[in-house]
Coordinates of N, CA and C and ligand atoms in Angstrom, one line a residue:
X1 N 0.9 -1.1 0.1 CA 0.0 0.0 -0.1 C 0.9 1.2 0.0
X2 N 0.5 2.3 -0.9 CA 1.3 3.6 -1.1 C 0.9 4.3 0.4
X3 N 1.9 4.9 0.8 CA 2.2 5.6 1.9 C 1.3 6.8 1.5
X4 N 0.4 7.4 2.4 CA -0.3 8.5 2.1 C 0.0 9.7 2.6
X5 N 1.1 10.1 3.4 CA 1.6 11.3 4.0 C 0.7 12.1 4.4
X6 N -0.3 11.4 5.6 CA -1.4 12.0 6.0 C -0.8 12.4 7.7
X7 N -1.0 13.9 7.8 CA -0.2 14.3 9.0 C -1.7 14.6 10.1
X8 N -1.7 15.0 11.5 CA -2.7 15.4 12.2 C -3.0 16.9 11.7
X9 N -3.9 17.0 11.6 CA -4.9 18.4 11.2 C -5.1 18.5 10.0
X10 N -4.7 17.7 8.8 CA -4.7 17.7 7.6 C -6.4 17.7 7.5
X11 N -6.8 18.3 6.2 CA -8.5 17.9 5.7 C -8.4 16.9 4.6
X12 N -9.3 16.0 5.1 CA -9.4 14.9 4.1 C -10.6 14.5 3.6
X13 N -10.8 13.9 2.7 CA -12.2 13.6 2.3 C -12.3 12.0 2.2
X14 N -13.3 11.6 2.6 CA -13.3 9.7 2.4 C -14.0 9.5 1.1
X15 N -13.1 8.5 0.6 CA -13.3 8.3 -0.7 C -13.9 7.0 -0.9
X16 N -14.1 6.2 0.2 CA -15.0 4.8 0.0 C -15.3 4.2 1.0
X17 N -16.5 3.5 1.2 CA -17.1 3.2 2.8 C -18.3 3.6 2.8
X18 N -18.6 3.7 3.8 CA -20.0 4.0 4.4 C -20.1 5.9 4.4
X19 N -18.9 6.2 4.9 CA -18.9 7.7 4.8 C -18.4 8.5 3.7
X20 N -18.2 7.7 2.4 CA -17.9 8.3 1.3 C -18.5 9.8 1.0
X21 N -17.8 10.5 0.8 CA -17.7 11.9 0.6 C -17.7 13.1 1.6
X22 N -17.5 12.4 2.9 CA -17.4 13.0 4.2 C -16.1 13.8 4.4
X23 N -16.2 15.1 4.7 CA -15.1 15.7 5.0 C -14.8 15.9 6.5
X24 N -13.2 16.0 6.6 CA -13.0 16.3 8.1 C -11.4 16.6 8.5
X25 N -11.2 16.7 9.7 CA -9.9 17.2 10.2 C -9.4 15.9 10.6
X26 N -8.1 15.5 10.6 CA -7.5 14.4 10.8 C -7.3 14.3 12.4
X27 N -7.6 13.8 13.3 CA -7.2 14.0 14.7 C -6.1 12.9 14.9
X28 N -6.0 11.8 14.6 CA -4.9 11.1 15.2 C -4.4 10.1 13.8
X29 N -3.2 10.1 13.8 CA -2.7 9.3 12.7 C -2.0 8.1 13.4
X30 N -2.1 6.7 12.9 CA -1.4 5.6 13.4 C -0.8 5.1 12.2
X31 N 0.3 5.5 12.0 CA 1.4 5.0 11.0 C 1.5 3.8 10.9
X32 N 1.6 3.1 12.0 CA 2.3 1.7 12.3 C 1.1 0.9 11.3
X33 N -0.1 1.2 11.7 CA -1.3 0.0 11.1 C -2.0 1.1 9.9
X34 N -1.5 2.1 9.7 CA -2.0 2.7 8.4 C -3.4 3.4 8.5
X35 N -3.6 3.9 9.9 CA -5.2 4.0 10.1 C -5.0 5.4 10.4
X36 N -6.3 6.1 10.3 CA -6.4 7.8 10.9 C -7.6 7.8 11.5
X37 N -7.9 8.4 12.3 CA -9.2 9.1 13.0 C -9.5 10.6 12.3
X38 N -10.7 10.4 11.9 CA -10.9 11.9 11.1 C -12.3 12.3 11.8
X39 N -12.2 13.7 11.9 CA -13.5 14.3 13.1 C -14.8 14.3 12.4
X40 N -15.7 13.3 12.9 CA -17.3 13.7 12.3 C -17.2 12.5 11.4
X41 N -16.4 11.6 11.2 CA -16.2 10.7 10.2 C -16.1 9.2 11.0
X42 N -17.1 8.2 10.5 CA -17.3 6.8 10.7 C -17.4 6.9 12.1
X43 N -18.2 7.1 12.8 CA -18.9 7.5 14.1 C -19.4 6.1 14.6
X44 N -18.7 5.5 15.4 CA -19.0 4.1 16.1 C -19.9 4.6 17.5
X45 N -20.9 3.6 17.7 CA -21.7 4.0 19.1 C -21.3 3.0 19.9
X46 N -21.0 3.3 20.9 CA -20.4 2.5 22.4 C -21.1 2.8 23.4
X47 N -21.6 1.5 24.0 CA -22.5 1.7 25.1 C -21.5 1.6 26.3
X48 N -21.8 2.6 27.4 CA -21.0 2.4 28.4 C -21.6 2.1 29.5
X49 N -20.8 1.1 30.3 CA -21.7 1.3 31.8 C -20.8 1.9 32.7
X50 N -21.8 2.3 33.6 CA -20.9 3.0 34.7 C -20.0 2.4 35.8
X51 N -18.6 2.5 35.9 CA -17.9 2.0 36.5 C -18.1 2.1 37.9
X52 N -18.3 3.6 38.3 CA -18.3 3.7 39.7 C -19.7 3.9 40.0
X53 N -19.8 4.1 41.2 CA -21.4 4.5 41.7 C -21.3 6.0 41.9
X54 N -22.4 6.5 41.1 CA -23.0 7.5 41.1 C -22.8 8.0 39.5
X55 N -21.7 7.4 38.6 CA -21.4 7.6 37.3 C -22.5 7.1 36.5
X56 N -22.7 8.1 35.5 CA -23.6 7.8 34.5 C -23.0 7.0 33.2
X57 N -23.8 5.9 32.9 CA -23.5 5.1 32.0 C -24.4 5.6 30.7
X58 N -24.2 4.8 29.5 CA -24.6 5.5 28.5 C -24.2 5.2 27.5
X59 N -24.4 5.9 26.3 CA -24.2 5.7 24.7 C -23.2 6.8 24.6
X60 N -22.1 6.4 24.2 CA -21.0 7.4 23.6 C -20.7 7.4 22.3
X61 N -20.8 8.4 21.6 CA -20.4 8.2 20.3 C -18.9 8.9 19.9
X62 N -18.3 8.0 19.3 CA -16.8 8.4 19.0 C -16.4 7.8 17.6
X63 N -15.2 8.7 17.0 CA -14.9 8.3 15.9 C -14.1 7.2 15.8
X64 N -14.2 6.2 14.6 CA -13.5 4.9 15.0 C -12.4 5.4 13.3
X65 N -11.3 4.6 13.6 CA -10.3 4.7 12.8 C -10.5 4.2 11.2
X66 N -10.3 4.6 10.3 CA -10.4 4.7 9.1 C -9.0 4.0 8.6
X67 N -9.2 3.2 7.4 CA -7.5 2.9 6.5 C -7.4 4.0 6.0
X68 N -6.2 4.6 5.7 CA -5.6 5.4 5.5 C -5.9 5.5 3.8
X69 N -6.0 4.3 3.1 CA -6.3 4.4 1.9 C -7.6 4.7 1.7
X70 N -8.3 5.1 2.5 CA -9.7 5.3 2.2 C -9.9 6.7 2.1
X71 N -9.2 7.6 2.5 CA -9.0 9.2 2.6 C -8.0 9.5 1.7
X72 N -8.3 10.8 1.4 CA -7.6 11.6 0.4 C -7.5 13.3 0.8
X73 N -6.4 13.8 0.7 CA -6.2 14.8 1.2 C -7.1 16.1 0.3
X74 N -7.5 17.1 0.9 CA -7.9 18.0 0.6 C -7.3 19.6 0.3
X75 N -7.1 19.9 -0.8 CA -6.1 21.0 -0.8 C -6.5 22.4 -0.7
X76 N -5.8 23.2 0.4 CA -6.7 24.3 1.0 C -6.7 25.3 -0.6
X77 N -5.8 25.2 -1.3 CA -5.2 26.4 -2.3 C -6.6 26.3 -3.5
X78 N -6.5 24.7 -3.8 CA -7.6 24.7 -5.2 C -8.9 23.9 -4.8
X79 N -9.1 23.7 -3.2 CA -10.1 22.6 -2.9 C -10.6 21.5 -3.3
X80 N -9.5 21.0 -4.0 CA -9.6 19.4 -4.7 C -9.5 18.4 -4.1
X81 N -10.0 17.4 -4.2 CA -9.3 16.1 -3.4 C -7.8 15.9 -4.5
X82 N -6.8 15.5 -3.7 CA -5.7 15.4 -4.4 C -4.5 14.6 -3.6
X83 N -3.5 14.5 -4.5 CA -2.6 13.6 -4.0 C -1.6 14.0 -3.5
X84 N -0.7 14.0 -2.5 CA 0.3 14.9 -2.2 C 1.6 14.4 -2.6
X85 N 2.6 15.8 -3.2 CA 3.9 15.4 -3.7 C 4.7 16.0 -2.6
X86 N 6.2 15.6 -2.9 CA 7.4 16.7 -2.2 C 8.0 17.3 -3.1
X87 N 8.3 18.3 -2.4 CA 9.3 19.2 -3.4 C 10.3 20.2 -2.4
X88 N 11.6 20.2 -2.8 CA 12.5 20.7 -2.1 C 12.8 22.1 -2.2
X89 N 12.8 23.0 -1.4 CA 13.0 24.4 -1.7 C 14.4 24.8 -2.0
X90 N 14.7 26.1 -2.3 CA 16.0 26.3 -2.7 C 16.8 26.7 -1.3
X91 N 16.0 26.9 -0.1 CA 16.8 26.5 1.2 C 17.2 25.2 1.8
X92 N 16.8 24.5 1.0 CA 16.8 22.8 1.5 C 15.5 22.3 2.1
X93 N 14.7 23.1 2.4 CA 13.5 22.4 3.3 C 12.7 21.8 2.3
X94 N 12.3 20.5 3.0 CA 11.3 19.7 2.2 C 9.7 20.2 2.4
X95 N 9.2 20.4 1.7 CA 7.7 20.7 1.7 C 6.7 20.1 0.9
X96 N 5.5 19.8 1.7 CA 4.4 18.9 0.7 C 3.8 19.8 -0.4
X97 N 3.4 19.4 -1.6 CA 2.8 20.0 -2.4 C 1.7 19.5 -3.2
X98 N 0.6 20.1 -3.5 CA -0.8 19.4 -4.1 C -0.2 19.1 -5.3
X99 N -0.5 17.9 -5.8 CA -0.4 17.3 -6.9 C -1.1 18.2 -8.3
X100 N -2.7 18.7 -7.8 CA -3.3 19.3 -8.7 C -2.7 20.7 -9.0
X101 N -2.5 21.5 -8.0 CA -2.2 22.9 -8.3 C -0.7 23.3 -8.1
X102 N 0.1 22.4 -7.6 CA 1.5 22.4 -7.2 C 1.7 23.6 -6.4
X103 N 0.5 24.0 -5.6 CA 1.1 24.9 -4.6 C 1.4 24.1 -3.2
X104 N 2.5 24.9 -2.3 CA 2.6 24.5 -1.2 C 1.6 23.9 -0.3
X105 N 1.4 22.9 0.1 CA 0.2 22.3 0.8 C 0.1 22.5 2.4
X106 N 1.4 23.2 3.3 CA 1.2 23.3 4.3 C 1.3 25.0 4.5
X107 N 1.4 25.6 3.7 CA 1.6 27.1 3.6 C 0.0 27.7 4.2
Ligands
LIG201 ZN1 -4.4 22.2 -5.0

């Protein structure tokens, strides 16, 4: 699987699965397992039992991890779902660029 260069706080769109078409901000990235958690996407409902006396049990909704291959970046410059490339600037620093418009992705 191709590594997707996803970082925390990136804006992404879901490209397959139940939440296809949903957009959100990346909350956590699990590079080891190739998974990401995206704000408001892939919400799983969990039933929680009260652990202590007086604590409220109930249903909590929480984002579940998605496979990185199911999301794509959204470029802030051109607003399109895109792949990310890398380029090296004159000062030697490496930056991410949008493959659609070639703008600096992190700028
Ligand atoms: Zn772009």
